[in-house]
Short mmCIF file of C-alpha atoms in Angstrom, two decimals:
data_model
loop_
_atom_site.label_atom_id
_atom_site.label_comp_id
_atom_site.label_asym_id
_atom_site.label_seq_id
_atom_site.Cartn_x
_atom_site.Cartn_y
_atom_site.Cartn_z
CA MET V 136 257.27 87.51 231.95
CA ARG V 137 258.97 86.10 228.85
CA PRO V 138 260.73 88.49 226.69
CA HIS V 139 259.12 88.95 223.23
CA THR V 140 260.85 86.88 220.53
CA PRO V 141 260.46 88.81 217.22
CA SER V 142 259.03 87.23 214.16
CA LEU V 143 261.06 86.79 211.04
CA GLU V 144 258.77 89.51 209.63
CA GLU V 145 259.77 91.76 212.42
CA ILE V 146 263.49 91.13 211.99
CA PHE V 147 263.44 91.74 208.43
CA ASP V 148 261.19 94.78 208.51
CA THR V 149 263.14 96.36 211.24
CA HIS V 150 266.49 95.95 209.59
CA ILE V 151 265.06 97.24 206.25
CA GLN V 152 263.86 100.28 208.06
CA THR V 153 267.48 100.79 209.23
CA LEU V 154 268.79 100.26 205.60
CA ALA V 155 266.17 103.01 204.42
CA THR V 156 268.13 105.63 206.31
CA THR V 157 270.94 105.37 203.71
CA LEU V 158 269.54 103.79 200.70
CA ARG V 159 267.40 105.43 198.01
CA PRO V 160 263.68 104.68 198.17
CA GLN V 161 263.62 102.59 194.92
CA THR V 162 266.48 100.36 196.40
CA VAL V 163 264.43 99.89 199.65
CA ASN V 164 261.62 98.97 197.67
CA VAL V 165 263.63 96.04 196.08
CA TYR V 166 264.81 94.95 199.59
CA ARG V 167 261.16 94.96 200.59
CA CYS V 168 259.93 92.89 197.71
CA ALA V 169 262.81 90.44 198.11
CA ALA V 170 261.91 89.79 201.86
CA SER V 171 258.47 89.68 201.17
CA ARG V 172 258.69 87.02 198.45
CA PHE V 173 261.09 84.98 200.55
CA LEU V 174 258.98 84.96 203.79
CA ALA V 175 255.90 84.23 201.66
CA TYR V 176 257.56 81.24 200.23
CA LEU V 177 259.04 80.03 203.74
CA HIS V 178 255.47 80.11 205.33
CA ALA V 179 253.80 78.44 202.37
CA ASN V 180 256.38 75.72 202.03
CA PHE V 181 258.22 75.47 205.53
CA PRO V 182 255.82 76.99 208.23
CA GLN V 183 257.89 75.30 210.85
CA VAL V 184 260.83 77.68 210.17
CA ARG V 185 260.27 80.50 212.70
CA ARG V 186 264.00 81.52 213.53
CA LEU V 187 266.89 82.42 211.56
CA SER V 188 268.96 79.77 212.93
CA GLN V 189 266.54 77.13 211.33
CA LEU V 190 267.44 78.15 207.87
CA CYS V 191 269.36 75.75 205.69
CA ARG V 192 270.76 76.00 202.18
CA ASP V 193 269.24 72.68 201.30
CA PRO V 194 266.12 72.63 201.25
CA HIS V 195 265.07 76.28 202.09
CA LEU V 196 267.37 78.48 199.97
CA LEU V 197 267.70 76.00 196.97
CA ARG V 198 263.86 75.47 196.68
CA TRP V 199 263.53 79.21 196.83
CA LEU V 200 265.87 79.53 193.86
CA GLN V 201 263.84 76.96 191.94
CA THR V 202 260.52 79.00 192.84
CA LEU V 203 262.10 82.11 191.28
CA VAL V 204 262.92 80.35 188.31
CA LYS V 205 259.31 78.90 187.78
CA GLN V 206 257.35 82.22 188.32
CA ASP V 207 254.62 82.86 185.74
CA PRO V 208 255.04 85.33 184.29
CA PRO V 209 258.82 84.79 184.48
CA LEU V 210 261.12 86.80 186.27
CA SER V 211 264.25 88.37 184.28
CA ASN V 212 267.64 87.36 185.23
CA LYS V 213 268.31 90.76 186.51
CA THR V 214 265.15 90.74 188.91
CA ARG V 215 266.25 87.39 190.07
CA ARG V 216 269.90 88.59 190.65
CA ASP V 217 268.60 91.78 192.66
CA TYR V 218 266.38 89.66 194.93
CA LEU V 219 269.46 87.45 195.64
CA LEU V 220 271.66 90.33 196.36
CA CYS V 221 269.31 91.87 198.71
CA LEU V 222 268.55 88.75 200.54
CA ARG V 223 272.29 87.87 200.96
CA ARG V 224 272.99 91.37 202.26
CA LEU V 225 270.16 90.82 204.69
CA LEU V 226 271.32 87.48 205.88
CA ASP V 227 274.95 88.74 206.18
CA ASP V 228 273.83 91.70 208.12
CA PHE V 229 271.67 89.35 210.47
CA ALA V 230 274.84 87.25 211.06
CA ASP V 231 276.89 90.33 211.81
CA ASN V 232 274.32 91.45 214.31
CA GLY V 233 274.67 88.16 216.21
CA TYR V 234 271.99 86.07 214.89
CA ALA V 235 272.90 82.41 214.49
CA LEU V 236 272.88 81.53 210.73
CA GLN V 237 274.50 78.99 208.60
CA PRO V 238 277.32 80.11 206.53
CA GLY V 239 277.11 79.95 202.71
CA LEU V 240 273.14 80.01 202.40
CA ILE V 241 273.48 82.05 199.37
CA ARG V 242 276.68 81.43 197.12
CA ARG V 243 278.30 82.88 194.06
CA GLN V 244 277.06 80.24 191.82
CA ASP V 245 273.39 80.89 192.71
CA PHE V 246 273.37 84.23 190.61
CA PRO V 247 272.05 84.03 187.22
CA PRO V 248 274.02 85.80 184.41
CA LEU V 249 273.07 89.11 183.20
CA PRO V 250 272.73 89.59 179.34
CA HIS V 251 275.30 91.76 177.77
CA VAL V 252 273.06 93.94 175.46
CA LEU V 253 274.67 96.74 173.66
CA PRO V 254 272.89 100.18 173.69
CA ARG V 255 270.39 100.40 170.98
CA ALA V 256 269.82 104.00 169.61
CA LEU V 257 266.59 104.65 167.46
CA SER V 258 267.32 104.70 163.68
CA PRO V 259 267.47 108.23 162.23
CA GLU V 260 264.18 107.73 160.64
CA ASP V 261 262.39 106.50 163.73
CA ASP V 262 263.99 109.20 165.77
CA LEU V 263 262.84 112.01 163.36
CA ARG V 264 259.25 110.74 163.18
CA LEU V 265 259.12 110.23 167.10
CA GLN V 266 260.32 113.61 167.78
CA GLU V 267 257.91 115.03 165.32
CA GLU V 268 254.93 113.20 166.93
CA PHE V 269 256.16 114.62 170.36
CA GLN V 270 256.23 118.17 169.05
CA ARG V 271 252.71 117.81 167.76
CA SER V 272 251.33 116.68 171.03
CA ASP V 273 250.42 119.29 173.60
CA ASP V 274 250.66 116.71 176.40
CA LEU V 275 252.94 116.85 179.54
CA CYS V 276 254.32 113.49 179.31
CA ALA V 277 255.13 113.90 175.62
CA GLN V 278 256.88 117.10 176.20
CA ALA V 279 258.73 115.48 179.02
CA LEU V 280 259.97 112.67 176.74
CA LEU V 281 260.93 115.25 174.25
CA LEU V 282 263.12 116.87 176.89
CA THR V 283 264.88 113.69 177.52
CA ARG V 284 265.60 113.19 173.83
CA ALA V 285 266.98 116.66 173.78
CA THR V 286 269.17 116.52 176.68
CA GLY V 287 270.08 112.85 177.31
CA LEU V 288 268.68 112.75 180.75
CA ARG V 289 267.72 109.41 182.38
CA ILE V 290 263.99 109.21 182.75
CA GLY V 291 264.43 109.29 186.62
CA GLU V 292 266.34 112.51 186.44
CA CYS V 293 263.66 114.13 184.20
CA VAL V 294 261.05 112.97 186.72
CA ASP V 295 262.83 114.76 189.59
CA LEU V 296 263.59 118.13 187.90
CA SER V 297 262.70 121.11 189.74
CA VAL V 298 260.29 124.08 188.31
CA ASP V 299 263.48 126.16 188.23
CA CYS V 300 265.68 123.75 186.65
CA LEU V 301 266.76 126.30 184.11
CA ARG V 302 269.88 128.23 185.21
CA VAL V 303 271.72 131.13 183.63
CA VAL V 304 275.48 130.26 183.67
CA GLY V 305 276.76 133.16 181.50
CA ASP V 306 276.01 135.64 178.94
CA GLN V 307 273.13 134.27 176.89
CA GLN V 308 274.10 130.75 178.17
CA TRP V 309 271.85 128.47 179.96
CA ALA V 310 271.87 125.00 181.60
CA LEU V 311 269.47 122.51 182.98
CA HIS V 312 270.34 121.57 186.64
CA VAL V 313 270.18 117.88 186.97
CA PRO V 314 269.58 116.76 190.67
CA LEU V 315 271.02 114.04 192.38
CA GLY V 316 270.24 110.86 190.71
CA LYS V 317 271.25 107.24 189.97
CA LEU V 318 274.98 108.00 190.79
CA TYR V 319 274.61 110.48 193.69
CA THR V 320 275.80 113.14 191.70
CA GLU V 321 274.17 116.44 190.29
CA ARG V 322 275.32 118.34 186.97
CA LEU V 323 274.38 121.01 184.68
CA VAL V 324 273.39 120.06 181.18
CA PRO V 325 273.52 122.80 178.39
CA ALA V 326 270.42 124.04 177.32
CA ASP V 327 269.90 125.52 173.99
CA GLU V 328 266.92 127.35 172.56
CA ASN V 329 264.95 124.04 171.80
CA THR V 330 265.40 122.98 175.27
CA ARG V 331 264.34 126.07 176.84
CA MET V 332 261.30 125.96 174.75
CA ILE V 333 260.45 122.67 175.83
CA VAL V 334 260.77 123.57 179.41
CA ALA V 335 258.69 126.55 178.85
CA ARG V 336 256.04 124.28 177.38
CA LEU V 337 256.22 122.00 180.36
CA LEU V 338 255.83 124.81 182.90
CA ARG V 339 252.49 126.05 180.92
CA LEU V 340 251.24 122.59 180.86
CA ARG V 341 252.06 122.25 184.61
CA ALA V 342 249.90 125.19 185.42
CA LEU V 343 246.98 123.35 183.77
CA ALA V 344 247.47 120.21 185.98
CA PRO V 345 244.65 119.25 188.50
CA PRO V 346 245.33 120.92 191.88
CA SER V 347 245.65 117.40 193.46
CA TRP V 348 248.67 116.67 191.13
CA LEU V 349 250.39 119.87 192.12
CA GLU V 350 249.91 119.25 195.74
CA ASN V 351 251.54 115.68 195.25
CA SER V 352 254.65 117.32 193.63
CA PRO V 353 255.41 120.75 195.04
CA GLY V 354 258.54 122.36 193.40
CA LEU V 355 258.70 119.78 190.76
CA LEU V 356 258.50 120.55 187.07
CA LEU V 357 256.39 117.39 186.26
CA PRO V 358 253.26 117.06 188.45
CA ARG V 359 252.44 113.46 189.62
CA PRO V 360 249.03 112.14 189.45
CA ARG V 361 249.75 110.03 192.72
CA SER V 362 253.32 108.78 192.95
CA ARG V 363 256.59 108.78 191.28
CA HIS V 364 255.95 105.32 189.94
CA ALA V 365 252.54 106.55 188.52
CA LEU V 366 254.52 109.30 186.56
CA TYR V 367 256.96 106.64 185.40
CA LYS V 368 253.83 104.36 184.06
CA SER V 369 252.36 107.40 182.36
CA LEU V 370 255.59 108.21 180.57
CA ARG V 371 255.92 104.68 179.35
CA ARG V 372 252.40 104.54 178.12
CA THR V 373 252.91 107.77 176.37
CA LEU V 374 256.03 106.60 174.63
CA ALA V 375 254.39 103.25 173.43
CA ALA V 376 251.43 105.13 172.09
CA THR V 377 253.55 107.73 170.41
CA ALA V 378 255.86 105.16 168.72
CA ARG V 379 252.89 103.44 167.33
CA ARG V 380 251.55 106.79 165.90
CA ALA V 381 254.88 107.64 164.40
CA GLY V 382 255.02 104.04 162.61
CA CYS V 383 258.05 102.77 164.69
CA PRO V 384 258.24 99.25 163.73
CA HIS V 385 259.86 98.04 167.00
CA HIS V 386 258.89 98.55 170.59
CA VAL V 387 260.66 101.80 172.11
CA VAL V 388 261.58 102.14 175.69
CA CYS V 389 262.57 105.43 177.51
CA HIS V 390 266.19 104.64 177.85
CA GLN V 391 266.56 104.48 174.01
CA LEU V 392 266.04 108.35 173.91
CA ARG V 393 269.11 108.78 175.93
CA HIS V 394 271.09 106.13 173.85
CA THR V 395 269.81 108.19 170.62
CA PHE V 396 270.97 111.62 172.20
CA ALA V 397 274.41 110.01 172.78
CA SER V 398 274.80 108.68 169.34
CA GLU V 399 273.71 112.12 167.89
CA MET V 400 276.41 113.78 170.06
CA VAL V 401 279.07 111.25 168.66
CA ARG V 402 278.10 112.19 165.16
CA LEU V 403 278.60 115.71 165.93
CA GLY V 404 282.14 115.18 167.10
CA ILE V 405 281.98 115.47 170.87
CA SER V 406 284.72 113.56 172.69
CA LEU V 407 283.69 110.36 174.67
CA PRO V 408 285.00 111.93 178.06
CA ALA V 409 283.02 114.99 177.53
CA LEU V 410 279.88 112.99 176.57
CA MET V 411 280.41 110.94 179.56
CA ARG V 412 280.44 113.94 181.83
CA LEU V 413 277.36 115.25 179.70
CA LEU V 414 275.53 111.97 180.67
CA GLY V 415 276.27 111.92 184.05
CA HIS V 416 278.62 108.98 184.00
CA LYS V 417 281.62 108.66 186.22
#
């Protein structure tokens, strides 16, 4: 009986499952998306390619690079770069595991440049109007966004806060425990009275959430309607709607709340090293 020869899909999927044991779920999703797009492109344009040893830089990889550029709607340079990084890592790992691949399938010059955009804080006027609009809203997402503005948390860190995130750290001193996040570190962020009031409102609103949301998010401060990604989308929609009501003239994204917090801390005289620790930068 002839031994089973794994398909390209099986080879990619098996290795991504191995990577998933050490990578964060969001990173694994990028690997899966990159692999899925590349394999779909191969099947549509080069159905005769069924083994890794058949891959050539020209035409297989070069044509794929052109396909990424011509996507509609267009992919950002960062997304294209992420796909290339993931695919190159997969191909390098396959070669290390003994598969016969041609060298140099993806090269340094293939990576699109990333735009160098300076952090953009909200203007003091827009910041004030937006915070006032958040405070008027008895909505869980609005209060979560207000918490990110009050503490400088990344939106992903806010999404993963636990119900017991407030910790007593001294006599009349409180801190917000921020779990492992983007840089695989946890930290304590000072929590003033305003921050504690926001957390209290979130706990009250959490208790009113549908039972199915609470079942999806045991132990988490922010109940999730379905998935982590669904909560992200709800936060982005809430921010966009609130910014419109507040009369902000420009589109506002979640990360600007963090930059606005940082700008406020600088104006208050906090040192740069202390600010970096507060924001969770290494």
